[in-house]
Tab-separated table of C-alpha atoms in Angstrom:
chain	number	residue	atom	x	y	z
A	1	LYS	CA	7.063	40.049	-37.187
A	2	ASP	CA	3.834	40.409	-39.131
A	3	PRO	CA	1.669	37.362	-38.451
A	4	THR	CA	-1.007	38.024	-41.081
A	5	ALA	CA	0.241	35.305	-43.411
A	6	THR	CA	1.027	33.054	-40.454
A	7	LEU	CA	-2.579	33.177	-39.288
A	8	SER	CA	-3.703	32.216	-42.813
A	9	THR	CA	-1.694	28.975	-42.730
A	10	GLU	CA	-4.729	26.690	-42.646
A	11	HIS	CA	-6.274	28.573	-45.550
A	12	PHE	CA	-3.098	28.048	-47.594
A	13	LEU	CA	-3.080	24.359	-46.692
A	14	GLN	CA	-6.486	23.931	-48.344
A	15	ASN	CA	-4.890	24.674	-51.720
A	16	PRO	CA	-3.179	21.527	-53.051
A	17	HIS	CA	-0.916	23.700	-55.235
A	18	LEU	CA	0.631	25.536	-52.283
A	19	SER	CA	3.212	24.434	-49.737
A	20	VAL	CA	3.715	26.137	-46.396
A	21	ILE	CA	7.220	26.897	-45.157
A	22	TYR	CA	7.238	28.666	-41.800
A	23	THR	CA	10.258	30.608	-40.563
A	24	LEU	CA	10.624	30.126	-36.821
A	25	ARG	CA	12.497	33.031	-35.328
A	26	HIS	CA	13.895	33.311	-31.805
A	27	PRO	CA	11.361	35.224	-29.690
A	28	CYS	CA	13.986	37.753	-28.554
A	29	GLY	CA	14.887	38.435	-32.204
A	30	VAL	CA	11.254	39.100	-33.082
A	31	ILE	CA	10.741	41.411	-30.114
A	32	ALA	CA	13.995	43.287	-30.815
A	33	SER	CA	12.767	43.864	-34.378
A	34	HIS	CA	9.416	45.162	-33.133
A	35	GLN	CA	11.217	47.634	-30.913
A	36	ARG	CA	13.690	48.664	-33.634
A	37	LEU	CA	10.837	49.456	-35.995
A	38	GLY	CA	8.758	51.267	-33.388
A	39	TRP	CA	5.986	48.674	-33.493
A	40	VAL	CA	4.962	49.239	-29.916
A	41	GLY	CA	1.974	48.136	-27.917
A	42	THR	CA	0.679	44.710	-26.973
A	43	PRO	CA	-0.927	43.150	-30.079
A	44	VAL	CA	-1.712	39.972	-28.123
A	45	HIS	CA	-4.973	41.587	-27.008
A	46	ASP	CA	-6.125	42.099	-30.615
A	47	PHE	CA	-5.163	38.504	-31.380
A	48	LEU	CA	-7.079	37.090	-28.413
A	49	ARG	CA	-10.216	39.070	-29.269
A	50	GLN	CA	-10.547	36.814	-32.330
A	51	GLU	CA	-12.633	33.995	-30.897
A	52	PRO	CA	-11.454	31.201	-33.258
A	53	PHE	CA	-7.854	31.806	-32.200
A	54	PHE	CA	-8.672	32.440	-28.537
A	55	GLN	CA	-10.402	29.061	-28.196
A	56	ARG	CA	-7.291	27.243	-29.461
A	57	MET	CA	-4.829	28.851	-27.072
A	58	SER	CA	-3.414	27.304	-23.923
A	59	PRO	CA	-4.995	28.409	-20.628
A	60	GLU	CA	-1.831	30.438	-19.908
A	61	VAL	CA	-2.275	32.483	-23.086
A	62	GLN	CA	-6.036	32.836	-22.591
A	63	ALA	CA	-5.394	34.231	-19.102
A	64	VAL	CA	-3.670	37.360	-20.473
A	65	LYS	CA	-6.658	38.407	-22.623
A	66	ASP	CA	-7.742	41.239	-20.329
A	67	ARG	CA	-4.518	41.851	-18.417
A	68	ASN	CA	-2.660	45.142	-18.625
A	69	LEU	CA	0.834	44.050	-19.693
A	70	PRO	CA	4.185	45.820	-19.895
A	71	GLU	CA	5.311	46.060	-23.517
A	72	ILE	CA	7.964	43.318	-23.342
A	73	GLU	CA	5.531	40.879	-21.743
A	74	GLY	CA	2.791	41.783	-24.219
A	75	LEU	CA	5.085	41.156	-27.180
A	76	ALA	CA	6.298	37.899	-25.641
A	77	TRP	CA	2.729	36.662	-25.145
A	78	TYR	CA	1.981	37.685	-28.719
A	79	TRP	CA	4.925	35.630	-30.006
A	80	ARG	CA	3.764	32.686	-27.906
A	81	ALA	CA	0.138	32.918	-29.064
A	82	VAL	CA	1.033	33.042	-32.771
A	83	ASN	CA	3.528	30.216	-32.382
A	84	GLU	CA	1.135	28.078	-30.329
A	85	TYR	CA	-1.170	28.323	-33.345
A	86	ILE	CA	1.649	27.277	-35.705
A	87	MET	CA	2.584	24.440	-33.361
A	88	GLN	CA	-0.971	23.084	-33.474
A	89	VAL	CA	-1.189	23.355	-37.253
A	90	SER	CA	2.241	21.773	-37.719
A	91	LYS	CA	1.327	18.813	-35.537
A	92	GLN	CA	-1.848	18.266	-37.600
A	93	HIS	CA	-0.162	18.829	-40.974
A	94	SER	CA	3.228	17.167	-41.206
A	95	ASP	CA	3.708	18.739	-44.657
A	96	VAL	CA	4.169	22.167	-43.044
A	97	VAL	CA	7.929	22.701	-43.100
A	98	ILE	CA	9.501	24.737	-40.313
A	99	VAL	CA	12.819	26.455	-40.951
A	100	GLU	CA	14.450	27.956	-37.916
A	101	HIS	CA	15.797	31.407	-38.749
A	102	GLU	CA	19.035	30.734	-36.890
A	103	THR	CA	19.600	27.447	-38.752
A	104	PHE	CA	19.033	29.137	-42.089
A	105	SER	CA	21.321	32.013	-41.129
A	106	GLN	CA	24.156	29.645	-40.186
A	107	HIS	CA	23.693	27.222	-43.093
A	108	PRO	CA	21.820	29.028	-45.889
A	109	GLU	CA	22.956	26.765	-48.714
A	110	ALA	CA	22.362	23.525	-46.801
A	111	VAL	CA	18.826	24.611	-45.876
A	112	VAL	CA	17.958	25.719	-49.398
A	113	ARG	CA	19.398	22.508	-50.858
A	114	LYS	CA	17.238	20.491	-48.458
A	115	LEU	CA	14.115	22.479	-49.373
A	116	TYR	CA	14.806	22.221	-53.100
A	117	GLU	CA	15.314	18.481	-52.792
A	118	GLN	CA	12.076	18.117	-50.816
A	119	TYR	CA	10.101	19.977	-53.475
A	120	GLY	CA	11.880	18.461	-56.478
A	121	ILE	CA	13.586	21.679	-57.604
A	122	ALA	CA	17.047	21.597	-59.183
A	123	PHE	CA	19.722	23.387	-57.141
A	124	THR	CA	22.054	25.095	-59.609
A	125	PRO	CA	25.386	26.967	-59.347
A	126	LYS	CA	23.475	30.169	-60.173
A	127	ILE	CA	21.271	29.670	-57.107
A	128	SER	CA	24.328	28.966	-54.965
A	129	LEU	CA	25.934	32.228	-56.162
A	130	GLU	CA	22.742	34.200	-55.502
A	131	LEU	CA	22.536	32.785	-51.971
A	132	GLU	CA	26.125	33.816	-51.289
A	133	GLN	CA	25.404	37.322	-52.580
A	134	LEU	CA	22.344	37.599	-50.320
A	135	THR	CA	23.770	36.048	-47.146
A	136	GLY	CA	27.572	36.343	-47.320
A	137	SER	CA	29.946	38.141	-44.987
A	138	GLN	CA	30.435	40.958	-47.540
A	139	ASN	CA	26.952	42.225	-46.617
A	140	PRO	CA	26.104	44.520	-43.709
A	141	THR	CA	24.732	42.966	-40.526
A	142	ASP	CA	22.458	45.867	-39.673
A	143	PRO	CA	19.580	46.796	-41.965
A	144	THR	CA	20.387	49.742	-44.243
A	145	ASN	CA	18.632	52.929	-43.085
A	146	ASN	CA	16.734	50.832	-40.514
A	147	GLU	CA	14.440	49.558	-43.280
A	148	ILE	CA	11.936	46.763	-42.618
A	149	HIS	CA	12.959	44.358	-45.367
A	150	VAL	CA	16.644	44.287	-46.246
A	151	LEU	CA	17.434	41.057	-48.047
A	152	GLN	CA	21.209	41.369	-48.413
A	153	ARG	CA	22.566	40.766	-44.909
A	154	ASN	CA	25.508	39.031	-43.295
A	155	SER	CA	23.292	36.202	-42.135
A	156	ARG	CA	25.761	34.567	-39.733
A	157	ASP	CA	26.479	37.817	-37.869
A	158	ASN	CA	22.794	38.695	-37.864
A	159	ILE	CA	21.837	35.696	-35.695
A	160	ASP	CA	22.823	37.243	-32.357
A	161	ARG	CA	22.096	40.847	-33.241
A	162	TRP	CA	19.164	40.915	-30.825
A	163	LYS	CA	21.554	40.337	-27.892
A	164	LYS	CA	22.790	43.917	-28.311
A	165	MET	CA	19.219	45.230	-28.159
A	166	ILE	CA	17.514	43.132	-25.463
A	167	SER	CA	18.647	43.326	-21.847
A	168	GLN	CA	19.372	40.122	-19.937
A	169	ARG	CA	16.432	40.895	-17.670
A	170	ASP	CA	14.077	41.236	-20.654
A	171	GLU	CA	15.548	38.072	-22.191
A	172	ARG	CA	14.695	36.144	-19.014
A	173	THR	CA	11.137	37.523	-19.082
A	174	ILE	CA	10.678	36.657	-22.764
A	175	MET	CA	12.058	33.147	-22.446
A	176	LYS	CA	10.005	32.424	-19.317
A	177	ILE	CA	6.902	33.112	-21.426
A	178	CYS	CA	8.071	31.711	-24.782
A	179	GLY	CA	10.816	29.197	-24.045
A	180	GLU	CA	8.767	26.012	-23.863
A	181	THR	CA	6.830	26.785	-27.058
A	182	TYR	CA	10.067	27.674	-28.858
A	183	GLN	CA	11.763	24.440	-27.799
A	184	THR	CA	8.735	22.357	-28.785
A	185	LEU	CA	8.704	23.879	-32.269
A	186	GLN	CA	12.454	23.336	-32.656
A	187	ALA	CA	12.005	19.654	-31.822
A	188	LEU	CA	9.092	18.913	-34.179
A	189	PRO	CA	9.894	16.306	-36.855
A	190	ASN	CA	8.888	18.718	-39.638
A	191	THR	CA	11.498	21.286	-38.486
A	192	ILE	CA	14.542	21.190	-40.770
A	193	LYS	CA	17.678	19.994	-38.996
A	194	ILE	CA	21.199	20.534	-40.354
A	195	LYS	CA	24.133	18.600	-38.952
A	196	ALA	CA	27.032	20.949	-38.198
């Protein structure tokens, strides 16, 4: 939702002591969260006013720089712009690991085990227990008191939560703008895949 760290990815990559793990979230989930939290407006215009980012965007994204957009479209173009940037960086830096939010939510332990193995960290029973406490079905699906960051959630039920908040018409609009970028990121070789 907040791309500040995302847009610093290349800066982080300059530090040999840091690794970048990017959480790829379904565009409809991101936009539903923006709406839930009252983060309205079309931040894509602020993003595109930053010349270094503007120059790297596809012609389709560049074309919306000065357009007056309905909120859903503006948020969708924002998601696409930020994720086009991540797509470019990920293609140039194969060490950037992409974890799809939905994959993590369905298979939290498998994803964490894979990450720990990749970075040479021991996966212990204590970590497994902590993951279950944070992501298990005993947790609420909805954020408590509509807070921004609620870490203990029923992760499997949370995956499709946005479908209750986004109309089918808005979903079609969002995916028309974001779908190709989303699918490309899902298919990148540095995106973690878990066999069901």
